[in-house]
Amino acid sequence: MKRALWLFSGFGGRLVLPALAVALAIAALWWILLDRLDREERLLDLSAHEKTAVLARLVEEHAISTFRRVDDLLLDLIANTERNRAMRLDSRRAFEEGLVVGVRVYDSGGLLTMGAGRATFQGTVTDRDEFRIARDAAPRGLVIGVPYVSSETQDLLIPVSRRLEGDDGSFTGIAVADIPAEAFQRYYRVLGMPPDGVATLLRPDGTIIARNVGTLAVSGRGFANAEVWQALKQSPIGHMRMRSPVDGVERILAYRSAPDYPVVAIVGLSVETVFGPWRDNARLYIGWAVATTVVILLFVIAFIVELQWRRHADRALRVRNRALGWSNDGIMVADATQAGMPIVYVNPALERLLGTPSSALMGSGALTALERATRDRAALQPLRDAIVVGRDARVELSRAGDGPEGGRCLELSASPVRDHDNRLVSLIATVRDISEHKRAQSALTEARREADRANIAKSKFLAAASHDLRQPVQSLMLLMEVLSSRITDGMTRNVLGTMDRALGALKMLLDGLLDVSRLEAGAVVPEMEVFALTEVMERVAANSRPVAIQKGLLLHIVPCHAHVRSDPMLLGRILQNLVENALRYTDRGRILIGCRRRGGTLRIEVWDTGIGIPADQQEDIFQEFVQVGNASRNRDQGLGLGLAVVRRLSVMLGHPVTVRSTPGHGSVFSVEVPLAPPPAVKAAVPAAAPRPAFATTVLVIEDDGIVREGLRAMLVEWGYTVLAAESCAEALDLAHRGPAPDLIVADYRLRESRTGTEAIREVRLALGRILPGILVTGDTAPARALEAEAGNFRVMHKPVIAADLRRAVAEALEPVARDRQTVA
């Protein structure tokens, strides 16, 4: 209502009449233009209808004339045939003018009895329309057959036939005359149609007989379902506009159905040809009208904008002031041209955030007001420095509070404004309450600390639990070693074998947990080097072939002489786990390990003929404790940790691991490793002797009596002299009294809160030389590896297999054996 009143008052009232005049002028311009275009379009459409109607009539008359003359020829031929009189055909006018190139007469069985002119048709006639219709339908007039191509001249011919009858009206054969389609095309060319215009002659069933263009390609095709055929059923003569089913061109068509002969004449002119020039002109006219309308409207808009600029500016200022008043952020504007930079504008949010009414803020200096509200002069020093150099500043302020919410943390953002002469004219500042953000940030920091503490606690728990689990398992394995050498009873040895498999499964679980925990803790650091892959593959084969032989499987490794860049130990662990997985889930068939080169990458593949993996579980198998086909958790099929270790190691090394599998047929696991040129040949390291060549003393420090006795018995069996101690003090006493030890084998956790690391260090200090050491522990914490590296001794995790311990002792004593051999 206010807008309507404005139109008839003040400036609005004076704009009504000019605006109406302009609108009427534009409307008149467009009405005249559109009316003219509509009349021109209707005139072109009428002209096209008239032209196509005339052309269709000419096409129809030419077809009737042609078929009439051919019909007369066929009637004469039939009459002479019935009287058994010879007829000279080549002198007939139809032959001379080229309307007919040959005639044929067939009996009721389709056998050719007479032919004249060119030998055009060579095949059987019984399955053609001209014979079948004459035989079955008994037509009284001319029958037009489907056009065919002459086998001699490759011309397109239209067969036209009449029925031969006996005295009793029975079917005795047909007389056929062949009309070249070129006879119609010659006529259509002189009609003067445009290039995309068409003249077509069809049978009543929609089969094309002749066409001015492309006759050979479309003759014989039927279009009885076309839209024009539906219109023919309504009226034999008419017009329509449709898209041609032959070439897809939209045309204005005129059609005529001949009354005396079974033909339909259709003539069409392309819509683009008829209306193309008119459409181009219409676009020009419309473009001119649009440009004129735009120019007029631009002038009118510019005139209105000029009149309403001040009104809109005033309204925008009011809206801006209202928006600033409703803002939750405090806004302050200070005049920098006056001394003290007095405040000239504050919004209600600033009063609330600073706890000072606007009456106390207006007119006072901006910096003074902020200092008074926050009582923190030092915090505003960055703002003073920024004002001096004329740059933006952001500071955080604290304001004490008396209410239940307590103090607030505020964020001040200030921006100095300068004029064209680079003089400071004003200061615009916003103040925002960031107390909630600070509290959330503090809570997030505390949550992160709590997560770190939980992670550390988890690592400590895992290390302690691993040690406590491994200690009794180590005792059981030592007892099994002692019992296996003393018992000869078959049934008891079967029981011991069952116990050994149970201990093997428990050790597999502990080793898998150790690998996963070390990888998660980041205790494994790859040592990349170039090496021959065949060494790793042979080691994997040697470890896996006994299991394959036991299960009756064929384990075959295709030799590979490539060199790759990776960590040989970690890559070997990946391949070992993949082969063990294949052995575990393959009951018959074979396992194949081979390599394929792919550019600069070597793909190592492990094939098996096992149970296979469903497609929806091929990603899940790389998770911990996930197994396919082991719902009962049979320990003989593993624990579901091997592929989890493979995935972690592949990510660490940057070697992608993929799997392809078909349930019931087997699986293929692939590891992609970068190829590398062969390195320089290194000198071979001699293997350690299986038994010591010289008298060697080993100091065993173990607080568990059973484990200590088992270690002592095994070392003695291997040919070593053993000093066994249960504490660090006893170890020092034995080292002083007995033969000097050559090697120290110590447990990590000893009595009196002592550790094996300390015991090794104190024995070394007491003897005054660096003895090789082996730390046997159930603690899986990464710190043990760091201590071993710092102390130059080896760490082995319980439960330790006897063969592994024997190999480690031999390797540790190699320097001692070399020194003694040199002295000798």
PDB file of N, CA and C in Angstrom, residues 2 15 52 93 99 135 145 194 214-215 217 227 311 328 405 440 475 482 486 547 550 560 608 690 719 785 804 812:
ATOM      1  N   LYS A   2       1.949   1.212   0.775  1.00  0.00           N
ATOM      2  CA  LYS A   2       2.853   2.362   0.811  1.00  0.00           C
ATOM      3  C   LYS A   2       3.526   2.554  -0.542  1.00  0.00           C
ATOM      4  N   LEU A  15       6.699  10.058 -12.433  1.00  0.00           N
ATOM      5  CA  LEU A  15       7.261   8.997 -13.258  1.00  0.00           C
ATOM      6  C   LEU A  15       6.213   8.071 -13.861  1.00  0.00           C
ATOM      7  N   THR A  52       4.101 -27.928 -53.279  1.00  0.00           N
ATOM      8  CA  THR A  52       4.168 -29.388 -53.136  1.00  0.00           C
ATOM      9  C   THR A  52       2.944 -30.065 -53.719  1.00  0.00           C
ATOM     10  N   ARG A  93       6.626 -48.670 -78.794  1.00  0.00           N
ATOM     11  CA  ARG A  93       7.094 -47.343 -78.360  1.00  0.00           C
ATOM     12  C   ARG A  93       7.653 -47.394 -76.930  1.00  0.00           C
ATOM     13  N   LEU A  99      10.907 -47.027 -71.546  1.00  0.00           N
ATOM     14  CA  LEU A  99      10.008 -47.230 -70.407  1.00  0.00           C
ATOM     15  C   LEU A  99      10.023 -48.691 -69.961  1.00  0.00           C
ATOM     16  N   ARG A 135      -1.462 -64.879 -58.206  1.00  0.00           N
ATOM     17  CA  ARG A 135      -1.930 -66.247 -57.992  1.00  0.00           C
ATOM     18  C   ARG A 135      -2.967 -66.339 -56.895  1.00  0.00           C
ATOM     19  N   GLY A 145       5.390 -54.907 -58.443  1.00  0.00           N
ATOM     20  CA  GLY A 145       6.203 -55.703 -57.541  1.00  0.00           C
ATOM     21  C   GLY A 145       7.266 -54.867 -56.827  1.00  0.00           C
ATOM     22  N   PRO A 194      14.392 -28.176 -54.968  1.00  0.00           N
ATOM     23  CA  PRO A 194      15.664 -27.846 -54.307  1.00  0.00           C
ATOM     24  C   PRO A 194      16.433 -29.123 -53.964  1.00  0.00           C
ATOM     25  N   GLY A 214      18.828 -41.232 -53.916  1.00  0.00           N
ATOM     26  CA  GLY A 214      19.039 -42.426 -53.097  1.00  0.00           C
ATOM     27  C   GLY A 214      18.074 -43.544 -53.379  1.00  0.00           C
ATOM     28  N   THR A 215      17.641 -43.680 -54.631  1.00  0.00           N
ATOM     29  CA  THR A 215      16.646 -44.710 -54.954  1.00  0.00           C
ATOM     30  C   THR A 215      17.167 -46.106 -54.658  1.00  0.00           C
ATOM     31  N   ALA A 217      19.279 -47.146 -52.513  1.00  0.00           N
ATOM     32  CA  ALA A 217      19.442 -47.466 -51.090  1.00  0.00           C
ATOM     33  C   ALA A 217      18.121 -47.703 -50.386  1.00  0.00           C
ATOM     34  N   GLU A 227       3.870 -41.783 -40.230  1.00  0.00           N
ATOM     35  CA  GLU A 227       2.745 -40.892 -39.910  1.00  0.00           C
ATOM     36  C   GLU A 227       1.929 -40.547 -41.156  1.00  0.00           C
ATOM     37  N   ARG A 311      17.445   8.262  -2.006  1.00  0.00           N
ATOM     38  CA  ARG A 311      16.496   7.556  -1.147  1.00  0.00           C
ATOM     39  C   ARG A 311      17.038   6.188  -0.755  1.00  0.00           C
ATOM     40  N   ASN A 328      26.035  -9.558  17.183  1.00  0.00           N
ATOM     41  CA  ASN A 328      26.540 -10.083  18.452  1.00  0.00           C
ATOM     42  C   ASN A 328      27.982  -9.667  18.711  1.00  0.00           C
ATOM     43  N   GLU A 405      29.074 -16.320  35.244  1.00  0.00           N
ATOM     44  CA  GLU A 405      29.904 -16.772  34.134  1.00  0.00           C
ATOM     45  C   GLU A 405      31.382 -16.511  34.373  1.00  0.00           C
ATOM     46  N   ALA A 440      36.637 -24.662  24.720  1.00  0.00           N
ATOM     47  CA  ALA A 440      36.641 -25.853  23.859  1.00  0.00           C
ATOM     48  C   ALA A 440      38.059 -26.239  23.464  1.00  0.00           C
ATOM     49  N   SER A 475      58.822 -71.653  30.079  1.00  0.00           N
ATOM     50  CA  SER A 475      59.046 -72.775  30.993  1.00  0.00           C
ATOM     51  C   SER A 475      58.488 -74.066  30.410  1.00  0.00           C
ATOM     52  N   VAL A 482      63.020 -81.175  27.643  1.00  0.00           N
ATOM     53  CA  VAL A 482      63.599 -82.173  28.539  1.00  0.00           C
ATOM     54  C   VAL A 482      62.850 -83.500  28.443  1.00  0.00           C
ATOM     55  N   ARG A 486      63.677 -87.868  27.061  1.00  0.00           N
ATOM     56  CA  ARG A 486      63.709 -88.927  28.070  1.00  0.00           C
ATOM     57  C   ARG A 486      62.592 -89.956  27.925  1.00  0.00           C
ATOM     58  N   VAL A 547      56.227 -77.992   5.595  1.00  0.00           N
ATOM     59  CA  VAL A 547      54.773 -77.968   5.811  1.00  0.00           C
ATOM     60  C   VAL A 547      54.053 -78.418   4.553  1.00  0.00           C
ATOM     61  N   GLN A 550      54.327 -82.155   4.230  1.00  0.00           N
ATOM     62  CA  GLN A 550      53.467 -82.808   5.223  1.00  0.00           C
ATOM     63  C   GLN A 550      52.010 -82.813   4.772  1.00  0.00           C
ATOM     64  N   CYS A 560      63.952 -66.257  -9.987  1.00  0.00           N
ATOM     65  CA  CYS A 560      63.919 -64.833 -10.325  1.00  0.00           C
ATOM     66  C   CYS A 560      65.282 -64.240  -9.978  1.00  0.00           C
ATOM     67  N   ASP A 608      47.714 -69.930  -5.121  1.00  0.00           N
ATOM     68  CA  ASP A 608      47.345 -71.165  -4.435  1.00  0.00           C
ATOM     69  C   ASP A 608      46.048 -71.693  -5.023  1.00  0.00           C
ATOM     70  N   PRO A 690      78.247 -75.529  14.013  1.00  0.00           N
ATOM     71  CA  PRO A 690      77.126 -75.999  14.819  1.00  0.00           C
ATOM     72  C   PRO A 690      77.513 -76.231  16.280  1.00  0.00           C
ATOM     73  N   GLY A 719      77.263 -78.308  24.128  1.00  0.00           N
ATOM     74  CA  GLY A 719      78.714 -78.329  24.249  1.00  0.00           C
ATOM     75  C   GLY A 719      79.307 -77.128  24.949  1.00  0.00           C
ATOM     76  N   ALA A 785      64.449 -52.748  22.591  1.00  0.00           N
ATOM     77  CA  ALA A 785      65.299 -52.713  21.397  1.00  0.00           C
ATOM     78  C   ALA A 785      66.278 -51.556  21.464  1.00  0.00           C
ATOM     79  N   ASP A 804      66.404 -71.391  17.408  1.00  0.00           N
ATOM     80  CA  ASP A 804      66.708 -69.964  17.282  1.00  0.00           C
ATOM     81  C   ASP A 804      67.735 -69.532  18.323  1.00  0.00           C
ATOM     82  N   ALA A 812      76.627 -64.891  18.292  1.00  0.00           N
ATOM     83  CA  ALA A 812      77.219 -63.988  19.273  1.00  0.00           C
ATOM     84  C   ALA A 812      78.654 -64.380  19.620  1.00  0.00           C
TER      85      ALA A 812
END
